[in-house]
Amino acid sequence: VDAYLLVAALEGGWKEDVELLEKEQYNNGVLDLFGAAHVGRGDTAWSNVNERKAAANKKQGKSGSYHVPSGWGRGGQAIWDTDLPPFYLYIQ
């Protein structure tokens, strides 16, 4: 599973959006929210990138995010690069 943060700030006709998502089997999730004033997507922590590969990617100027696979009795974990620009979402 490739993990990333996806956020939407809704206003206005959000009930119609939720009904659409519940009825439509194949939808784009948060990206199909027509009442969303803002949609933000974070960096992806790819499941096929481990810590060593992430360090090599970072040296090339790419993302340093990676995935720690699940094991016996513990779930997988997404580790995001700490040098990413901040993700601000202001809602009043």
Short mmCIF file of N, CA and C in Angstrom, two decimals:
data_model
loop_
_atom_site.label_atom_id
_atom_site.label_comp_id
_atom_site.label_asym_id
_atom_site.label_seq_id
_atom_site.Cartn_x
_atom_site.Cartn_y
_atom_site.Cartn_z
N VAL A 1 0.85 -1.17 0.00
CA VAL A 1 0.00 0.00 0.00
C VAL A 1 0.89 1.23 0.00
N ASP A 2 0.66 2.13 -0.95
CA ASP A 2 1.39 3.38 -1.03
C ASP A 2 0.60 4.45 -0.28
N ALA A 3 1.20 5.03 0.74
CA ALA A 3 0.48 5.96 1.61
C ALA A 3 0.80 7.41 1.27
N TYR A 4 -0.22 8.26 1.33
CA TYR A 4 -0.04 9.70 1.24
C TYR A 4 -1.18 10.38 1.96
N LEU A 5 -0.99 11.65 2.29
CA LEU A 5 -1.99 12.44 2.98
C LEU A 5 -2.83 13.18 1.95
N LEU A 6 -4.15 13.05 2.05
CA LEU A 6 -5.07 13.73 1.15
C LEU A 6 -6.13 14.40 2.00
N VAL A 7 -6.28 15.72 1.86
CA VAL A 7 -7.17 16.50 2.71
C VAL A 7 -8.06 17.37 1.85
N ALA A 8 -9.32 17.54 2.28
CA ALA A 8 -10.23 18.45 1.60
C ALA A 8 -10.98 19.27 2.64
N ALA A 9 -11.15 20.56 2.36
CA ALA A 9 -11.96 21.44 3.19
C ALA A 9 -13.27 21.66 2.46
N LEU A 10 -14.38 21.24 3.08
CA LEU A 10 -15.68 21.29 2.43
C LEU A 10 -16.50 22.46 2.92
N GLU A 11 -17.30 22.98 2.01
CA GLU A 11 -18.24 24.03 2.38
C GLU A 11 -19.41 23.96 1.42
N GLY A 12 -20.54 24.42 1.84
CA GLY A 12 -21.69 24.45 0.94
C GLY A 12 -22.35 23.09 0.79
N GLY A 13 -22.41 22.58 -0.46
CA GLY A 13 -23.17 21.37 -0.77
C GLY A 13 -22.42 20.08 -0.54
N TRP A 14 -21.88 19.88 0.64
CA TRP A 14 -21.11 18.67 0.89
C TRP A 14 -21.97 17.43 1.02
N LYS A 15 -23.26 17.56 1.39
CA LYS A 15 -24.12 16.37 1.54
C LYS A 15 -24.29 15.67 0.20
N GLU A 16 -24.43 16.44 -0.87
CA GLU A 16 -24.56 15.85 -2.20
C GLU A 16 -23.28 15.11 -2.60
N ASP A 17 -22.14 15.66 -2.23
CA ASP A 17 -20.87 15.00 -2.53
C ASP A 17 -20.77 13.65 -1.83
N VAL A 18 -21.15 13.61 -0.56
CA VAL A 18 -21.07 12.36 0.20
C VAL A 18 -22.02 11.33 -0.39
N GLU A 19 -23.22 11.75 -0.76
CA GLU A 19 -24.17 10.82 -1.38
C GLU A 19 -23.62 10.26 -2.68
N LEU A 20 -22.98 11.10 -3.48
CA LEU A 20 -22.39 10.64 -4.73
C LEU A 20 -21.31 9.60 -4.47
N LEU A 21 -20.44 9.86 -3.51
CA LEU A 21 -19.37 8.92 -3.20
C LEU A 21 -19.90 7.59 -2.69
N GLU A 22 -20.99 7.63 -1.93
CA GLU A 22 -21.56 6.39 -1.40
C GLU A 22 -22.24 5.58 -2.49
N LYS A 23 -22.85 6.24 -3.48
CA LYS A 23 -23.55 5.54 -4.55
C LYS A 23 -22.61 5.04 -5.64
N GLU A 24 -21.63 5.84 -6.00
CA GLU A 24 -20.74 5.53 -7.11
C GLU A 24 -19.62 4.60 -6.65
N GLN A 25 -19.59 3.37 -7.18
CA GLN A 25 -18.59 2.39 -6.77
C GLN A 25 -17.18 2.82 -7.19
N TYR A 26 -17.04 3.30 -8.41
CA TYR A 26 -15.73 3.71 -8.92
C TYR A 26 -15.66 5.22 -8.93
N ASN A 27 -15.07 5.79 -7.88
CA ASN A 27 -14.96 7.24 -7.77
C ASN A 27 -13.53 7.61 -7.44
N ASN A 28 -13.26 8.90 -7.47
CA ASN A 28 -11.92 9.40 -7.17
C ASN A 28 -11.80 9.89 -5.74
N GLY A 29 -12.69 9.45 -4.87
CA GLY A 29 -12.62 9.81 -3.46
C GLY A 29 -12.67 11.31 -3.24
N VAL A 30 -11.74 11.83 -2.47
CA VAL A 30 -11.72 13.24 -2.11
C VAL A 30 -11.66 14.13 -3.35
N LEU A 31 -11.02 13.66 -4.41
CA LEU A 31 -10.90 14.48 -5.61
C LEU A 31 -12.24 14.69 -6.31
N ASP A 32 -13.27 13.89 -6.02
CA ASP A 32 -14.60 14.05 -6.60
C ASP A 32 -15.51 14.94 -5.77
N LEU A 33 -15.01 15.55 -4.74
CA LEU A 33 -15.83 16.42 -3.90
C LEU A 33 -15.96 17.79 -4.55
N PHE A 34 -17.10 18.03 -5.18
CA PHE A 34 -17.31 19.29 -5.90
C PHE A 34 -17.45 20.47 -4.94
N GLY A 35 -17.89 20.23 -3.71
CA GLY A 35 -18.04 21.31 -2.74
C GLY A 35 -16.76 21.62 -1.99
N ALA A 36 -15.66 20.99 -2.37
CA ALA A 36 -14.39 21.19 -1.67
C ALA A 36 -13.76 22.51 -2.10
N ALA A 37 -13.53 23.38 -1.14
CA ALA A 37 -12.89 24.66 -1.43
C ALA A 37 -11.40 24.45 -1.69
N HIS A 38 -10.79 23.53 -0.98
CA HIS A 38 -9.36 23.27 -1.11
C HIS A 38 -9.11 21.78 -1.00
N VAL A 39 -8.26 21.27 -1.86
CA VAL A 39 -7.83 19.88 -1.79
C VAL A 39 -6.32 19.89 -1.79
N GLY A 40 -5.71 19.18 -0.83
CA GLY A 40 -4.26 19.11 -0.75
C GLY A 40 -3.80 17.68 -0.70
N ARG A 41 -2.67 17.40 -1.35
CA ARG A 41 -2.12 16.05 -1.38
C ARG A 41 -0.66 16.11 -0.96
N GLY A 42 -0.30 15.24 -0.03
CA GLY A 42 1.06 15.19 0.45
C GLY A 42 1.94 14.28 -0.39
N ASP A 43 3.17 14.11 0.01
CA ASP A 43 4.14 13.25 -0.64
C ASP A 43 3.75 11.79 -0.46
N THR A 44 4.14 10.93 -1.38
CA THR A 44 3.82 9.50 -1.30
C THR A 44 4.99 8.73 -0.67
N ALA A 45 4.66 7.86 0.28
CA ALA A 45 5.64 6.93 0.83
C ALA A 45 5.41 5.60 0.11
N TRP A 46 6.18 5.35 -0.95
CA TRP A 46 5.98 4.17 -1.81
C TRP A 46 6.31 2.88 -1.06
N SER A 47 5.48 1.87 -1.25
CA SER A 47 5.68 0.61 -0.54
C SER A 47 6.90 -0.16 -1.04
N ASN A 48 7.37 0.12 -2.26
CA ASN A 48 8.54 -0.60 -2.77
C ASN A 48 9.85 0.16 -2.53
N VAL A 49 9.81 1.21 -1.69
CA VAL A 49 11.02 1.99 -1.36
C VAL A 49 11.34 1.76 0.11
N ASN A 50 12.53 1.21 0.37
CA ASN A 50 12.96 1.01 1.76
C ASN A 50 13.86 2.17 2.19
N GLU A 51 14.37 2.11 3.39
CA GLU A 51 15.15 3.21 3.95
C GLU A 51 16.41 3.49 3.13
N ARG A 52 17.08 2.44 2.68
CA ARG A 52 18.31 2.61 1.90
C ARG A 52 18.02 3.27 0.54
N LYS A 53 16.96 2.80 -0.12
CA LYS A 53 16.59 3.37 -1.42
C LYS A 53 16.12 4.82 -1.25
N ALA A 54 15.43 5.12 -0.15
CA ALA A 54 14.98 6.49 0.11
C ALA A 54 16.17 7.41 0.32
N ALA A 55 17.22 6.94 1.00
CA ALA A 55 18.42 7.75 1.20
C ALA A 55 19.09 8.04 -0.13
N ALA A 56 19.14 7.05 -1.02
CA ALA A 56 19.72 7.25 -2.35
C ALA A 56 18.87 8.23 -3.16
N ASN A 57 17.55 8.12 -3.05
CA ASN A 57 16.66 9.06 -3.75
C ASN A 57 16.89 10.48 -3.27
N LYS A 58 17.06 10.64 -1.96
CA LYS A 58 17.23 11.97 -1.38
C LYS A 58 18.52 12.62 -1.87
N LYS A 59 19.58 11.83 -2.05
CA LYS A 59 20.85 12.36 -2.56
C LYS A 59 20.68 12.88 -3.99
N GLN A 60 19.72 12.31 -4.72
CA GLN A 60 19.45 12.73 -6.10
C GLN A 60 18.43 13.86 -6.16
N GLY A 61 18.02 14.37 -5.00
CA GLY A 61 17.05 15.45 -4.96
C GLY A 61 15.61 15.02 -5.02
N LYS A 62 15.37 13.72 -4.88
CA LYS A 62 14.01 13.19 -4.89
C LYS A 62 13.50 13.04 -3.46
N SER A 63 12.33 12.47 -3.33
CA SER A 63 11.71 12.29 -2.02
C SER A 63 12.47 11.26 -1.18
N GLY A 64 12.58 11.54 0.12
CA GLY A 64 13.21 10.60 1.04
C GLY A 64 12.19 9.79 1.83
N SER A 65 10.93 9.81 1.40
CA SER A 65 9.88 9.05 2.09
C SER A 65 9.99 7.57 1.74
N TYR A 66 9.65 6.71 2.69
CA TYR A 66 9.73 5.28 2.44
C TYR A 66 8.70 4.52 3.29
N HIS A 67 8.68 3.22 3.13
CA HIS A 67 7.70 2.36 3.79
C HIS A 67 8.42 1.26 4.54
N VAL A 68 8.00 1.03 5.77
CA VAL A 68 8.49 -0.10 6.56
C VAL A 68 7.41 -1.18 6.48
N PRO A 69 7.73 -2.34 5.91
CA PRO A 69 6.69 -3.36 5.73
C PRO A 69 6.19 -3.93 7.05
N SER A 70 5.00 -4.49 6.99
CA SER A 70 4.43 -5.12 8.18
C SER A 70 5.16 -6.42 8.48
N GLY A 71 5.05 -6.86 9.69
CA GLY A 71 5.67 -8.11 10.12
C GLY A 71 4.74 -8.84 11.06
N TRP A 72 5.23 -9.87 11.66
CA TRP A 72 4.43 -10.66 12.58
C TRP A 72 4.01 -9.81 13.77
N GLY A 73 2.71 -9.53 13.89
CA GLY A 73 2.19 -8.79 15.03
C GLY A 73 2.33 -7.28 14.95
N ARG A 74 2.76 -6.76 13.81
CA ARG A 74 2.86 -5.30 13.67
C ARG A 74 2.50 -4.90 12.25
N GLY A 75 1.88 -3.75 12.14
CA GLY A 75 1.47 -3.25 10.83
C GLY A 75 2.59 -2.50 10.15
N GLY A 76 2.42 -2.24 8.87
CA GLY A 76 3.38 -1.45 8.11
C GLY A 76 3.36 -0.01 8.56
N GLN A 77 4.38 0.75 8.18
CA GLN A 77 4.49 2.13 8.62
C GLN A 77 5.05 2.97 7.48
N ALA A 78 4.41 4.12 7.24
CA ALA A 78 4.91 5.08 6.25
C ALA A 78 5.77 6.10 6.97
N ILE A 79 6.97 6.34 6.46
CA ILE A 79 7.89 7.31 7.03
C ILE A 79 8.08 8.42 6.00
N TRP A 80 7.67 9.65 6.37
CA TRP A 80 7.79 10.77 5.44
C TRP A 80 9.08 11.52 5.67
N ASP A 81 9.63 12.03 4.59
CA ASP A 81 10.85 12.83 4.59
C ASP A 81 10.65 14.06 5.48
N THR A 82 11.56 14.30 6.39
CA THR A 82 11.43 15.44 7.31
C THR A 82 11.80 16.77 6.64
N ASP A 83 12.43 16.72 5.46
CA ASP A 83 12.82 17.94 4.76
C ASP A 83 11.76 18.44 3.78
N LEU A 84 10.59 17.81 3.79
CA LEU A 84 9.52 18.27 2.90
C LEU A 84 9.01 19.62 3.36
N PRO A 85 8.54 20.44 2.43
CA PRO A 85 7.96 21.72 2.86
C PRO A 85 6.72 21.47 3.70
N PRO A 86 6.41 22.37 4.63
CA PRO A 86 5.24 22.16 5.51
C PRO A 86 3.95 22.15 4.70
N PHE A 87 2.99 21.44 5.23
CA PHE A 87 1.67 21.32 4.61
C PHE A 87 0.70 22.07 5.50
N TYR A 88 0.30 23.27 5.09
CA TYR A 88 -0.58 24.11 5.90
C TYR A 88 -2.01 24.03 5.37
N LEU A 89 -2.94 23.92 6.26
CA LEU A 89 -4.36 23.94 5.91
C LEU A 89 -5.07 24.82 6.92
N TYR A 90 -5.51 25.98 6.48
CA TYR A 90 -6.19 26.93 7.36
C TYR A 90 -7.69 26.86 7.12
N ILE A 91 -8.46 26.63 8.17
CA ILE A 91 -9.92 26.55 8.08
C ILE A 91 -10.49 27.44 9.16
N GLN A 92 -11.45 28.28 8.78
CA GLN A 92 -12.12 29.12 9.78
C GLN A 92 -13.52 28.62 10.00
#
